Short mmCIF file of C-alpha atoms in Angstrom, two decimals:
data_model
loop_
_atom_site.label_atom_id
_atom_site.label_comp_id
_atom_site.label_asym_id
_atom_site.label_seq_id
_atom_site.Cartn_x
_atom_site.Cartn_y
_atom_site.Cartn_z
CA MET U 225 16.85 -21.45 -3.69
CA SER U 226 18.66 -18.76 -4.49
CA PHE U 227 17.08 -15.82 -7.05
CA GLY U 228 20.94 -14.44 -8.07
CA PRO U 229 21.91 -10.98 -7.88
CA PRO U 230 18.93 -9.44 -9.86
CA PRO U 231 20.06 -6.76 -11.64
CA SER U 232 19.52 -3.56 -8.50
CA PRO U 233 17.23 -1.16 -9.81
CA TYR U 234 19.61 1.70 -8.40
CA THR U 235 21.61 0.99 -11.10
CA GLN U 236 22.28 3.12 -14.43
CA SER U 237 20.71 0.18 -16.66
CA ALA U 238 17.81 0.43 -15.38
CA LEU U 239 17.44 3.77 -14.45
CA THR U 240 15.07 3.61 -17.83
CA ALA U 241 12.02 6.57 -18.67
CA ASP U 242 8.58 6.32 -17.75
CA THR U 243 6.50 5.15 -20.08
CA GLU U 244 3.31 7.13 -19.76
CA ARG U 245 0.38 4.11 -19.98
CA ARG U 246 -1.89 5.30 -23.42
CA ARG U 247 -5.63 6.49 -21.35
CA ARG U 248 -8.39 6.93 -22.66
CA ARG U 249 -9.31 10.98 -21.26
CA THR U 250 -6.99 13.72 -20.91
CA LYS U 251 -7.95 15.43 -17.52
CA LEU U 252 -7.78 18.63 -16.41
CA PHE U 253 -7.18 19.67 -12.62
CA GLY U 254 -8.37 22.89 -10.85
CA ALA U 255 -5.55 24.41 -7.77
CA VAL U 256 -8.90 24.02 -4.76
CA ALA U 257 -11.18 27.06 -4.87
CA ALA U 258 -13.20 29.68 -3.12
CA VAL U 259 -15.80 28.51 -6.54
CA LEU U 260 -16.33 24.59 -5.71
CA VAL U 261 -18.79 25.60 -2.61
CA VAL U 262 -20.85 26.73 -5.84
CA VAL U 263 -20.32 23.41 -8.22
CA LEU U 264 -20.61 20.94 -4.65
CA CYS U 265 -23.58 22.98 -3.33
CA ALA U 266 -25.43 22.35 -7.60
CA GLY U 267 -24.63 18.99 -7.79
CA GLY U 268 -26.46 18.40 -4.58
CA TRP U 269 -22.97 16.70 -3.17
CA LEU U 270 -23.81 18.28 1.12
CA LEU U 271 -26.53 17.38 1.11
CA MET U 272 -25.31 14.34 1.33
CA TYR U 273 -22.80 15.65 3.90
CA ALA U 274 -25.35 16.58 6.12
CA THR U 275 -27.71 14.85 8.25
CA GLY U 276 -31.74 16.70 9.08
CA ASP U 277 -30.28 18.16 11.96
CA GLY U 278 -27.42 19.64 9.81
CA THR U 279 -24.45 18.39 11.93
CA PRO U 280 -22.32 15.31 9.85
CA ALA U 281 -23.40 11.92 9.66
CA ASP U 282 -20.74 10.36 11.78
CA ALA U 283 -22.74 9.06 14.50
CA LYS U 284 -21.19 5.96 14.61
CA PRO U 285 -18.97 4.50 17.77
CA SER U 286 -14.99 4.88 18.02
CA ALA U 287 -12.56 2.31 18.33
CA ALA U 288 -10.94 1.23 21.53
CA PRO U 289 -7.81 2.69 22.37
CA GLN U 290 -4.55 0.61 21.03
CA ALA U 291 -1.56 -0.89 23.24
CA PRO U 292 1.63 1.91 21.08
CA ASP U 293 2.80 -1.81 19.84
CA GLU U 294 -0.04 -2.51 18.04
CA ILE U 295 -0.88 -1.74 14.11
CA ARG U 296 -2.46 0.95 13.49
CA GLU U 297 -6.16 0.59 12.89
CA THR U 298 -7.71 4.23 12.18
CA VAL U 299 -11.19 4.51 12.96
CA GLU U 300 -11.61 8.10 10.90
CA LYS U 301 -13.93 11.04 12.17
CA ILE U 302 -15.37 12.76 8.21
CA PRO U 303 -14.36 16.04 8.34
CA SER U 304 -16.20 18.81 8.98
CA PRO U 305 -16.22 20.76 6.12
CA PRO U 306 -15.73 18.28 3.67
CA GLU U 307 -14.13 20.93 1.23
CA GLY U 308 -10.49 20.39 1.05
CA GLU U 309 -7.04 22.23 0.27
CA LEU U 310 -3.52 21.92 -0.17
CA VAL U 311 -1.22 20.48 3.13
CA ILE U 312 1.57 18.31 1.26
CA ASP U 313 2.55 20.05 -2.10
CA TYR U 314 6.26 18.32 -2.39
CA SER U 315 8.05 17.77 -5.70
CA GLU U 316 11.87 16.04 -5.76
CA GLU U 317 14.38 18.82 -8.42
CA LYS U 318 17.17 18.04 -9.67
CA PHE U 319 17.21 15.05 -12.28
CA LYS U 320 19.86 13.92 -14.26
CA ASP U 321 19.88 12.35 -18.28
CA ASP U 322 17.30 9.39 -17.88
CA GLU U 323 17.39 9.34 -13.99
CA THR U 324 14.05 6.75 -11.98
CA ARG U 325 13.92 7.77 -8.60
CA TYR U 326 12.23 5.06 -6.91
CA ALA U 327 10.43 6.20 -4.43
CA PRO U 328 8.64 2.64 -2.04
CA GLY U 329 7.22 3.80 1.13
CA THR U 330 4.59 6.24 2.04
CA TRP U 331 3.37 6.61 5.53
CA ALA U 332 1.41 9.43 7.71
CA THR U 333 0.09 10.71 11.14
CA ASP U 334 -1.78 13.01 13.36
CA LYS U 335 1.06 15.09 12.99
CA ILE U 336 3.32 14.30 9.50
CA PHE U 337 3.80 12.52 6.32
CA ALA U 338 6.95 10.41 5.67
CA LYS U 339 7.89 9.89 2.16
CA GLY U 340 10.29 7.13 1.23
CA ILE U 341 13.09 8.49 -2.15
CA LYS U 342 16.10 6.59 -2.53
CA ASN U 343 18.56 6.20 -0.08
CA THR U 344 16.79 9.00 2.60
CA LEU U 345 13.13 9.32 4.24
CA THR U 346 11.66 13.49 4.57
CA GLY U 347 8.64 13.69 6.80
CA PHE U 348 6.84 16.68 6.90
CA LYS U 349 4.03 18.43 8.35
CA PHE U 350 0.85 19.63 7.56
CA GLY U 351 0.90 23.42 5.70
CA GLN U 352 4.05 24.23 5.26
CA ASP U 353 6.76 23.64 2.94
CA ASP U 354 10.24 22.73 4.47
CA SER U 355 10.41 19.17 5.82
CA ALA U 356 10.08 18.89 9.25
CA TRP U 357 12.98 15.28 9.69
CA THR U 358 14.96 14.02 7.33
CA LEU U 359 16.90 10.44 8.04
CA GLU U 360 19.85 9.30 5.57
CA LEU U 361 20.11 5.68 5.46
CA ASP U 362 23.62 4.06 5.13
CA GLY U 363 21.78 2.37 2.21
CA HIS U 364 19.30 2.65 -0.60
CA ILE U 365 15.28 1.20 1.09
CA CYS U 366 14.89 -2.03 -0.20
CA ALA U 367 11.71 -3.62 1.06
CA THR U 368 8.90 -1.23 3.23
CA THR U 369 6.03 -1.94 4.69
CA ARG U 370 2.78 -0.19 4.46
CA HIS U 371 1.67 -1.20 8.37
CA VAL U 372 2.55 1.67 11.34
CA THR U 373 2.15 1.34 14.41
CA ALA U 374 -0.31 3.04 17.50
CA ASP U 375 2.27 5.00 18.43
CA GLY U 376 3.59 6.03 14.77
CA ARG U 377 6.35 4.01 14.04
CA THR U 378 7.66 1.59 10.89
CA ALA U 379 10.27 -0.37 9.64
CA VAL U 380 12.06 -0.51 6.67
CA VAL U 381 14.96 -2.78 5.16
CA VAL U 382 17.93 -1.08 3.07
CA GLN U 383 21.26 -2.26 1.07
CA PRO U 384 23.85 -1.25 2.93
CA GLY U 385 26.63 0.59 1.32
CA LYS U 386 29.56 -2.70 0.13
CA ARG U 387 30.84 -2.86 3.76
CA LYS U 388 34.97 -2.79 3.02
CA GLY U 389 36.57 -6.30 2.93
CA THR U 390 33.38 -8.47 2.36
CA LYS U 391 31.28 -8.91 -1.52
CA ASP U 392 28.48 -7.83 0.35
CA ALA U 393 27.29 -5.22 -2.37
CA GLY U 394 24.20 -5.39 -3.22
CA ILE U 395 22.46 -7.16 -0.36
CA CYS U 396 19.44 -5.55 1.75
CA ASP U 397 20.15 -7.35 5.38
CA GLU U 398 19.72 -4.51 7.16
CA VAL U 399 16.92 -3.14 9.23
CA VAL U 400 16.13 0.06 10.29
CA PHE U 401 12.85 1.11 12.82
CA VAL U 402 11.73 4.20 12.73
CA ASP U 403 9.79 7.54 15.40
CA LEU U 404 8.10 9.00 11.97
CA ASP U 405 6.80 10.94 14.27
CA THR U 406 10.25 12.47 14.41
CA GLY U 407 12.48 10.14 12.38
CA LYS U 408 14.36 9.40 14.92
CA LYS U 409 16.21 5.61 14.06
CA LEU U 410 14.61 3.83 17.22
CA TRP U 411 17.80 0.48 15.39
CA THR U 412 18.99 -0.79 12.79
CA ALA U 413 19.64 -4.59 13.51
CA THR U 414 21.52 -6.29 10.53
CA MET U 415 19.48 -10.08 8.80
CA PRO U 416 21.65 -13.18 9.77
CA ASP U 417 23.05 -15.05 6.45
CA ALA U 418 20.72 -12.62 3.70
CA LYS U 419 23.65 -13.97 1.23
CA THR U 420 21.02 -14.06 -1.16
CA ALA U 421 17.93 -10.57 0.56
CA TYR U 422 17.81 -8.74 -2.13
CA VAL U 423 15.39 -6.48 -3.58
CA THR U 424 13.42 -8.51 -6.00
CA ASN U 425 13.12 -10.97 -3.15
CA THR U 426 13.58 -8.98 0.41
CA ASN U 427 9.99 -8.29 1.99
CA LEU U 428 8.90 -7.38 4.50
CA THR U 429 6.12 -6.70 8.02
CA MET U 430 5.03 -5.83 10.88
CA THR U 431 2.62 -7.34 13.68
CA ARG U 432 2.37 -6.49 17.83
CA GLY U 433 5.88 -6.60 19.41
CA THR U 434 7.52 -7.94 15.96
CA VAL U 435 9.37 -6.92 12.86
CA ALA U 436 9.61 -9.60 10.15
CA VAL U 437 11.87 -9.83 7.22
CA ALA U 438 11.62 -12.89 4.67
CA TRP U 439 13.85 -13.41 0.68
CA GLY U 440 12.73 -15.86 0.48
CA ASN U 441 16.09 -18.32 1.60
CA GLY U 442 15.01 -17.73 5.33
CA SER U 443 13.52 -15.25 7.46
CA VAL U 444 14.01 -13.21 10.57
CA ALA U 445 11.94 -11.16 12.90
CA TYR U 446 13.46 -9.21 15.75
CA ASP U 447 11.51 -7.34 18.76
CA MET U 448 10.10 -3.90 18.05
CA SER U 449 10.99 -2.53 21.38
CA ASP U 450 14.91 -2.15 21.12
CA GLY U 451 15.66 -4.86 17.63
CA LYS U 452 16.86 -8.06 19.53
CA GLN U 453 16.26 -11.12 16.98
CA LEU U 454 13.41 -13.69 17.88
CA TRP U 455 13.66 -16.08 16.32
CA LYS U 456 15.00 -17.11 12.28
CA SER U 457 14.92 -19.44 9.96
CA THR U 458 18.11 -19.28 7.64
CA SER U 459 18.94 -22.82 8.06
CA VAL U 460 18.54 -25.84 4.87
CA SER U 461 15.19 -26.66 3.86
CA THR U 462 11.90 -29.21 0.91
CA CYS U 463 10.32 -24.92 1.68
CA GLU U 464 11.49 -21.29 1.80
CA ASP U 465 10.11 -18.62 3.67
CA THR U 466 9.18 -15.88 0.51
CA GLY U 467 6.69 -13.37 2.94
CA PHE U 468 4.96 -12.68 5.63
CA ALA U 469 1.70 -10.46 5.95
CA GLY U 470 1.20 -8.99 9.18
CA GLY U 471 -1.12 -6.54 10.89
CA ARG U 472 -3.25 -8.01 13.02
CA SER U 473 -1.58 -11.61 13.45
CA LEU U 474 1.57 -12.66 11.58
CA LEU U 475 0.71 -15.19 8.00
CA VAL U 476 4.12 -16.87 5.66
CA LEU U 477 3.83 -18.11 2.59
CA LEU U 478 5.82 -20.98 1.91
CA ARG U 479 7.18 -22.40 -0.87
CA CYS U 480 8.49 -25.75 -1.34
CA GLY U 481 9.57 -28.43 -3.89
CA GLU U 482 11.44 -27.63 -6.55
CA GLU U 483 11.38 -25.04 -9.34
CA SER U 484 9.17 -27.31 -11.26
CA THR U 485 6.69 -28.95 -9.49
CA HIS U 486 6.59 -26.54 -6.17
CA ALA U 487 3.09 -26.72 -4.66
CA TYR U 488 2.73 -23.08 -1.18
CA ARG U 489 1.52 -23.18 2.12
CA VAL U 490 0.27 -20.77 4.20
CA GLN U 491 1.15 -20.88 8.16
CA LYS U 492 0.33 -18.55 11.35
CA LEU U 493 2.65 -18.20 13.31
CA ASP U 494 4.27 -17.24 16.36
CA PRO U 495 5.14 -13.33 15.55
CA ARG U 496 7.19 -13.81 19.35
CA THR U 497 8.22 -18.29 18.43
CA GLY U 498 8.02 -18.11 15.03
CA LYS U 499 6.20 -22.32 15.54
CA PRO U 500 3.41 -22.83 13.23
CA ARG U 501 -0.05 -22.78 14.76
CA TRP U 502 -1.97 -24.04 11.61
CA THR U 503 -1.42 -24.28 8.08
CA TYR U 504 -3.46 -24.91 5.05
CA ASN U 505 -1.76 -26.11 1.62
CA LEU U 506 -2.30 -25.17 -2.11
CA LYS U 507 -3.11 -26.78 -4.72
CA GLU U 508 0.01 -28.04 -6.62
CA GLY U 509 0.92 -25.83 -10.17
CA LEU U 510 0.24 -22.39 -8.99
CA SER U 511 1.54 -19.37 -10.13
CA GLY U 512 1.58 -16.48 -7.34
CA VAL U 513 0.12 -16.45 -4.65
CA PHE U 514 0.16 -12.98 -1.89
CA LEU U 515 -1.11 -12.54 1.28
CA PRO U 516 -3.71 -8.95 1.21
CA SER U 517 -4.65 -9.90 4.66
CA SER U 518 -3.23 -11.56 8.24
CA ASP U 519 -6.68 -11.61 9.87
CA PRO U 520 -8.99 -12.74 8.58
CA PRO U 521 -6.44 -14.55 6.41
CA VAL U 522 -6.93 -13.87 2.49
CA LEU U 523 -4.75 -15.41 -0.18
CA ALA U 524 -4.33 -14.19 -3.59
CA VAL U 525 -3.32 -16.26 -6.25
CA GLY U 526 -3.10 -17.56 -9.51
CA ALA U 527 -4.16 -20.19 -10.83
CA GLY U 528 -2.07 -21.15 -14.02
CA ASP U 529 -2.66 -16.52 -16.08
CA TYR U 530 -0.49 -13.87 -15.46
CA GLY U 531 -2.07 -12.26 -12.74
CA VAL U 532 -4.77 -13.48 -9.39
CA THR U 533 -7.93 -15.72 -11.25
CA ASP U 534 -8.83 -16.72 -7.10
CA LEU U 535 -9.59 -14.82 -3.55
CA ILE U 536 -9.28 -17.63 -1.22
CA THR U 537 -10.54 -17.13 2.00
CA LEU U 538 -10.20 -19.02 5.59
CA ASP U 539 -10.41 -19.04 8.49
CA ASP U 540 -9.44 -17.78 12.36
CA GLN U 541 -7.98 -21.62 12.13
CA GLY U 542 -6.79 -22.21 9.31
CA ARG U 543 -9.72 -24.14 7.48
CA TYR U 544 -10.69 -22.49 4.80
CA SER U 545 -14.11 -20.59 3.73
CA ALA U 546 -14.18 -19.98 -0.02
CA THR U 547 -13.38 -19.25 -3.78
CA ILE U 548 -14.33 -16.10 -5.08
CA SER U 549 -13.80 -16.02 -8.78
CA MET U 550 -11.26 -13.50 -10.54
CA LYS U 551 -11.47 -14.83 -13.05
CA GLY U 552 -13.13 -13.76 -17.87
CA GLY U 553 -10.98 -10.36 -16.73
CA ARG U 554 -13.72 -8.25 -15.03
CA PHE U 555 -11.65 -7.79 -11.31
CA ASP U 556 -8.70 -6.90 -10.85
CA PRO U 557 -7.15 -6.83 -7.35
CA MET U 558 -3.45 -5.09 -9.19
CA CYS U 559 -1.61 -7.57 -6.28
CA GLY U 560 2.34 -7.69 -6.73
CA SER U 561 4.96 -5.54 -8.40
CA SER U 562 4.09 -2.14 -9.18
CA PHE U 563 7.69 -0.27 -10.63
CA ASP U 564 7.11 -0.74 -14.77
CA GLY U 565 6.82 -4.65 -13.94
CA SER U 566 9.00 -5.10 -12.07
CA ASP U 567 9.02 -6.88 -8.04
CA TYR U 568 10.17 -4.75 -6.06
CA PHE U 569 10.26 -2.99 -2.02
CA GLY U 570 8.16 -6.38 -1.49
CA MET U 571 5.42 -7.66 -2.90
CA MET U 572 3.05 -10.21 0.07
CA GLU U 573 1.34 -8.12 0.48
CA ASN U 574 0.56 -5.32 -1.82
CA CYS U 575 -3.10 -5.53 -3.78
CA TYR U 576 -3.69 -1.92 -4.36
CA ALA U 577 -6.85 -2.02 -5.68
CA MET U 578 -8.62 -3.78 -3.06
CA VAL U 579 -8.60 -3.79 0.27
CA VAL U 580 -10.22 -6.46 3.82
CA GLY U 581 -11.97 -5.95 6.75
CA GLN U 582 -13.19 -8.60 8.75
CA HIS U 583 -16.33 -9.58 7.42
CA ALA U 584 -16.95 -8.32 3.24
CA LEU U 585 -13.06 -7.33 1.02
CA PHE U 586 -13.96 -5.13 -1.80
CA VAL U 587 -12.21 -5.66 -4.70
CA ALA U 588 -12.62 -2.72 -8.18
CA SER U 589 -12.77 -4.03 -11.92
CA LYS U 590 -11.47 -3.03 -14.83
CA ALA U 591 -12.63 -0.58 -16.24
CA ASP U 592 -15.40 -0.18 -18.72
CA GLY U 593 -15.50 0.01 -21.99
CA ASP U 594 -18.19 2.93 -22.47
CA VAL U 595 -18.39 5.65 -21.79
CA ASP U 596 -21.09 6.14 -21.42
CA GLN U 597 -21.41 3.69 -19.12
CA ALA U 598 -19.38 4.08 -14.98
CA GLU U 599 -16.13 3.49 -15.81
CA ASN U 600 -15.88 0.49 -13.22
CA TRP U 601 -16.94 -0.53 -9.74
CA ILE U 602 -16.39 -2.19 -6.50
CA THR U 603 -17.83 -5.44 -5.60
CA ALA U 604 -17.93 -6.60 -1.57
CA PHE U 605 -17.68 -10.24 -1.17
CA ASP U 606 -18.23 -12.20 2.30
CA VAL U 607 -15.00 -14.01 3.91
CA LYS U 608 -16.47 -16.27 4.96
CA THR U 609 -19.02 -17.61 2.16
CA GLY U 610 -17.18 -15.11 -0.70
CA LYS U 611 -20.94 -14.46 -2.03
CA ALA U 612 -21.45 -11.00 -3.74
CA LEU U 613 -22.88 -9.00 -1.25
CA ARG U 614 -23.77 -5.52 -2.53
CA LYS U 615 -21.71 -3.60 -6.00
CA PHE U 616 -21.05 -0.03 -6.03
CA ASP U 617 -20.49 1.60 -9.57
CA GLY U 618 -18.37 4.66 -10.39
CA ARG U 619 -19.22 6.99 -12.51
CA PRO U 620 -18.58 7.83 -16.65
CA LEU U 621 -14.80 9.64 -16.46
CA GLN U 622 -14.86 8.34 -13.37
CA PRO U 623 -13.71 5.65 -11.14
CA LEU U 624 -13.13 4.18 -8.15
CA TRP U 625 -10.99 2.08 -6.13
CA PRO U 626 -10.49 1.15 -3.17
CA VAL U 627 -8.23 2.48 -0.53
CA LYS U 628 -8.94 1.42 3.79
CA MET U 629 -12.05 0.34 5.72
CA SER U 630 -12.78 2.58 8.46
CA GLY U 631 -13.96 0.25 11.34
CA ASP U 632 -17.09 -1.74 9.45
CA ASP U 633 -16.65 1.67 6.54
CA LEU U 634 -14.96 1.93 2.94
CA LEU U 635 -13.42 4.48 1.70
CA VAL U 636 -13.28 5.06 -1.65
CA TYR U 637 -11.37 7.38 -3.81
CA ARG U 638 -13.31 8.37 -7.10
CA PRO U 639 -10.63 11.23 -9.82
CA SER U 640 -12.51 13.91 -10.86
CA SER U 641 -13.31 13.68 -14.41
CA ASP U 642 -12.87 17.60 -15.76
CA ASN U 643 -11.39 20.30 -14.50
CA VAL U 644 -14.68 21.55 -12.72
CA GLY U 645 -15.94 19.30 -10.59
CA PRO U 646 -13.84 17.79 -7.39
CA ALA U 647 -11.95 14.38 -7.08
CA ALA U 648 -13.55 12.87 -3.78
CA ILE U 649 -13.15 10.77 -0.86
CA VAL U 650 -15.99 9.05 -0.29
CA SER U 651 -17.07 6.79 3.15
CA ILE U 652 -19.56 3.27 2.11
CA ASP U 653 -22.03 2.04 4.34
CA PRO U 654 -21.59 -1.75 3.65
CA THR U 655 -24.33 -3.19 4.79
CA THR U 656 -26.99 -0.20 3.77
CA GLY U 657 -25.09 1.25 0.62
CA LYS U 658 -24.90 5.07 1.87
CA GLN U 659 -22.58 6.64 0.76
CA THR U 660 -21.09 10.16 2.93
CA PRO U 661 -18.51 12.93 1.28
CA PHE U 662 -15.58 12.26 3.19
CA LEU U 663 -13.41 15.11 1.18
CA PHE U 664 -13.90 17.50 -1.59
CA PHE U 665 -10.97 18.75 -3.06
CA ASN U 666 -8.49 19.30 -6.29
CA LEU U 667 -5.21 17.84 -6.71
CA PRO U 668 -2.60 19.96 -8.65
CA ASP U 669 -2.49 20.47 -12.62
CA ASP U 670 1.36 18.23 -12.68
CA SER U 671 -0.11 15.66 -10.71
CA THR U 672 -1.88 12.84 -13.26
CA ARG U 673 -0.02 9.27 -12.38
CA MET U 674 -1.77 10.12 -8.62
CA GLU U 675 -5.37 9.73 -9.56
CA THR U 676 -4.09 5.64 -9.83
CA PRO U 677 -3.32 3.30 -7.85
CA GLU U 678 -1.78 0.89 -9.98
CA TRP U 679 1.24 4.18 -10.08
CA SER U 680 0.87 6.05 -6.75
CA ASP U 681 0.25 4.70 -2.96
CA ILE U 682 -3.33 6.41 -2.11
CA LEU U 683 -3.98 7.18 1.76
CA VAL U 684 -5.96 8.24 4.38
CA GLU U 685 -4.78 8.86 7.74
CA HIS U 686 -7.02 11.58 10.28
CA GLY U 687 -9.39 13.06 8.32
CA ARG U 688 -6.29 13.34 5.52
CA ALA U 689 -6.25 12.45 1.96
CA PHE U 690 -2.64 11.34 0.28
CA PHE U 691 -1.14 11.69 -2.67
CA SER U 692 2.17 9.30 -3.98
CA PRO U 693 4.02 7.13 -7.41
CA ARG U 694 6.44 4.85 -6.39
CA GLN U 695 8.58 5.98 -8.72
CA LEU U 696 9.78 9.82 -9.81
CA THR U 697 10.67 10.18 -14.47
CA PRO U 698 10.95 14.48 -15.10
CA SER U 699 9.00 14.80 -17.97
CA ALA U 700 10.46 14.51 -21.29
CA LYS U 701 9.50 17.41 -22.70
CA TYR U 702 10.03 19.29 -19.64
CA PRO U 703 13.32 17.56 -18.28
CA ASP U 704 14.70 19.84 -15.85
CA ASP U 705 10.72 20.39 -14.47
CA PRO U 706 10.92 19.85 -10.54
CA VAL U 707 8.63 16.08 -10.67
CA PRO U 708 5.43 15.81 -8.19
CA ALA U 709 6.45 12.94 -4.88
CA ALA U 710 2.99 14.24 -2.81
CA VAL U 711 0.55 15.66 -2.27
CA GLY U 712 -1.85 16.20 0.67
CA ILE U 713 -4.80 17.32 0.70
CA GLY U 714 -6.99 17.88 3.97
CA SER U 715 -9.97 20.24 5.45
CA VAL U 716 -10.73 24.10 5.11
CA HIS U 717 -10.08 25.57 8.64
#
């Protein structure tokens, strides 16, 4: 089945002005200043940070070292001190009239922050204004993955310029594997028979030693070490490879049957051969399926309504474990499109308000309408039983957003409510509910859109927090001003 050539997000017709969502409150962000320490002490924050002997509350053992080609799972150490300062402050300049620059892909290592914008990847060292490296790609970025190897490599899919003598303009069929620390292009590969791979339907992921891409009419996997093709699936079939989920394992979502009667299947694949190890059949009539986690296997499904209505968990053999209802409007895992409602740059694994751990998954609620109550909350659900385990409340005017797992702990982001109190990354022990401050900081006053995962990538890596919008549009009032593209926070030393 062909999706047909979509309207490219890189043409003038798709470069519409950004519509700023109406918010219940106006926020002001102050610069990081010495007065922050006084504010924290007055609020009792630092008392939460220290244990009885004055040492950081970070006694949990570190994870065993990972092999270089494993997908990175960083167990964070709580920074000392937790007060933060800007280490990345990057803005894009010289926008044309009504221009939107798409900015898919945000990564960090212990040495570099890297960002994708249009047809370029750029790396920045912490605390330096100038870029450390810039990699010009053969065309615009079509798909990215959040996954990074333990030694700091990742992949993107590119829409190369029109090849001379062909009609392949607009096809997203080039895979590029990159070292994030150096900006070096390690290898490139051309996806076979990818005539229907577009920016709207191409999904990219990685698992140990393997890079995998699916585009509906086909899929292909490559060896990380040299870019050699491991296997492909491009033959005519009643089922289409819609997308993959990577990480510890490799899952594929298959869409089978005609448009009016299609059904979905999820398979766990051998990453080196593409052969299925198990298959789970979903019921018919679903409007959409996402794969936020491959291990444990978690499926986010829409049952007739717009958006995700249920989360389904499976065991390691692909057998049904539990269903967690998202109905009633209480929860919103924010799965899928995040570019003004467009399905660009790969969306199979992207559930921006949800994090999956080995034993529990964590989903943010929608905002509460009462300004005197918690803005929202995060609920932990048992992966095996689906039962609610614990609830973590935000504060009035301060929502909580799940960011990542750090071992068995959950890291969350809590924005500031005004121009005095700080924003924070907080570490939560799901077993006890204990909350330990990770970083305190204030974002620059022109970074308002970076505070929500609906619009911005929010990362925590190697003790630093990063905020970067997925698309950039200049202010209508000040069109010549630089547009904030990334902010990074590290511990004050």
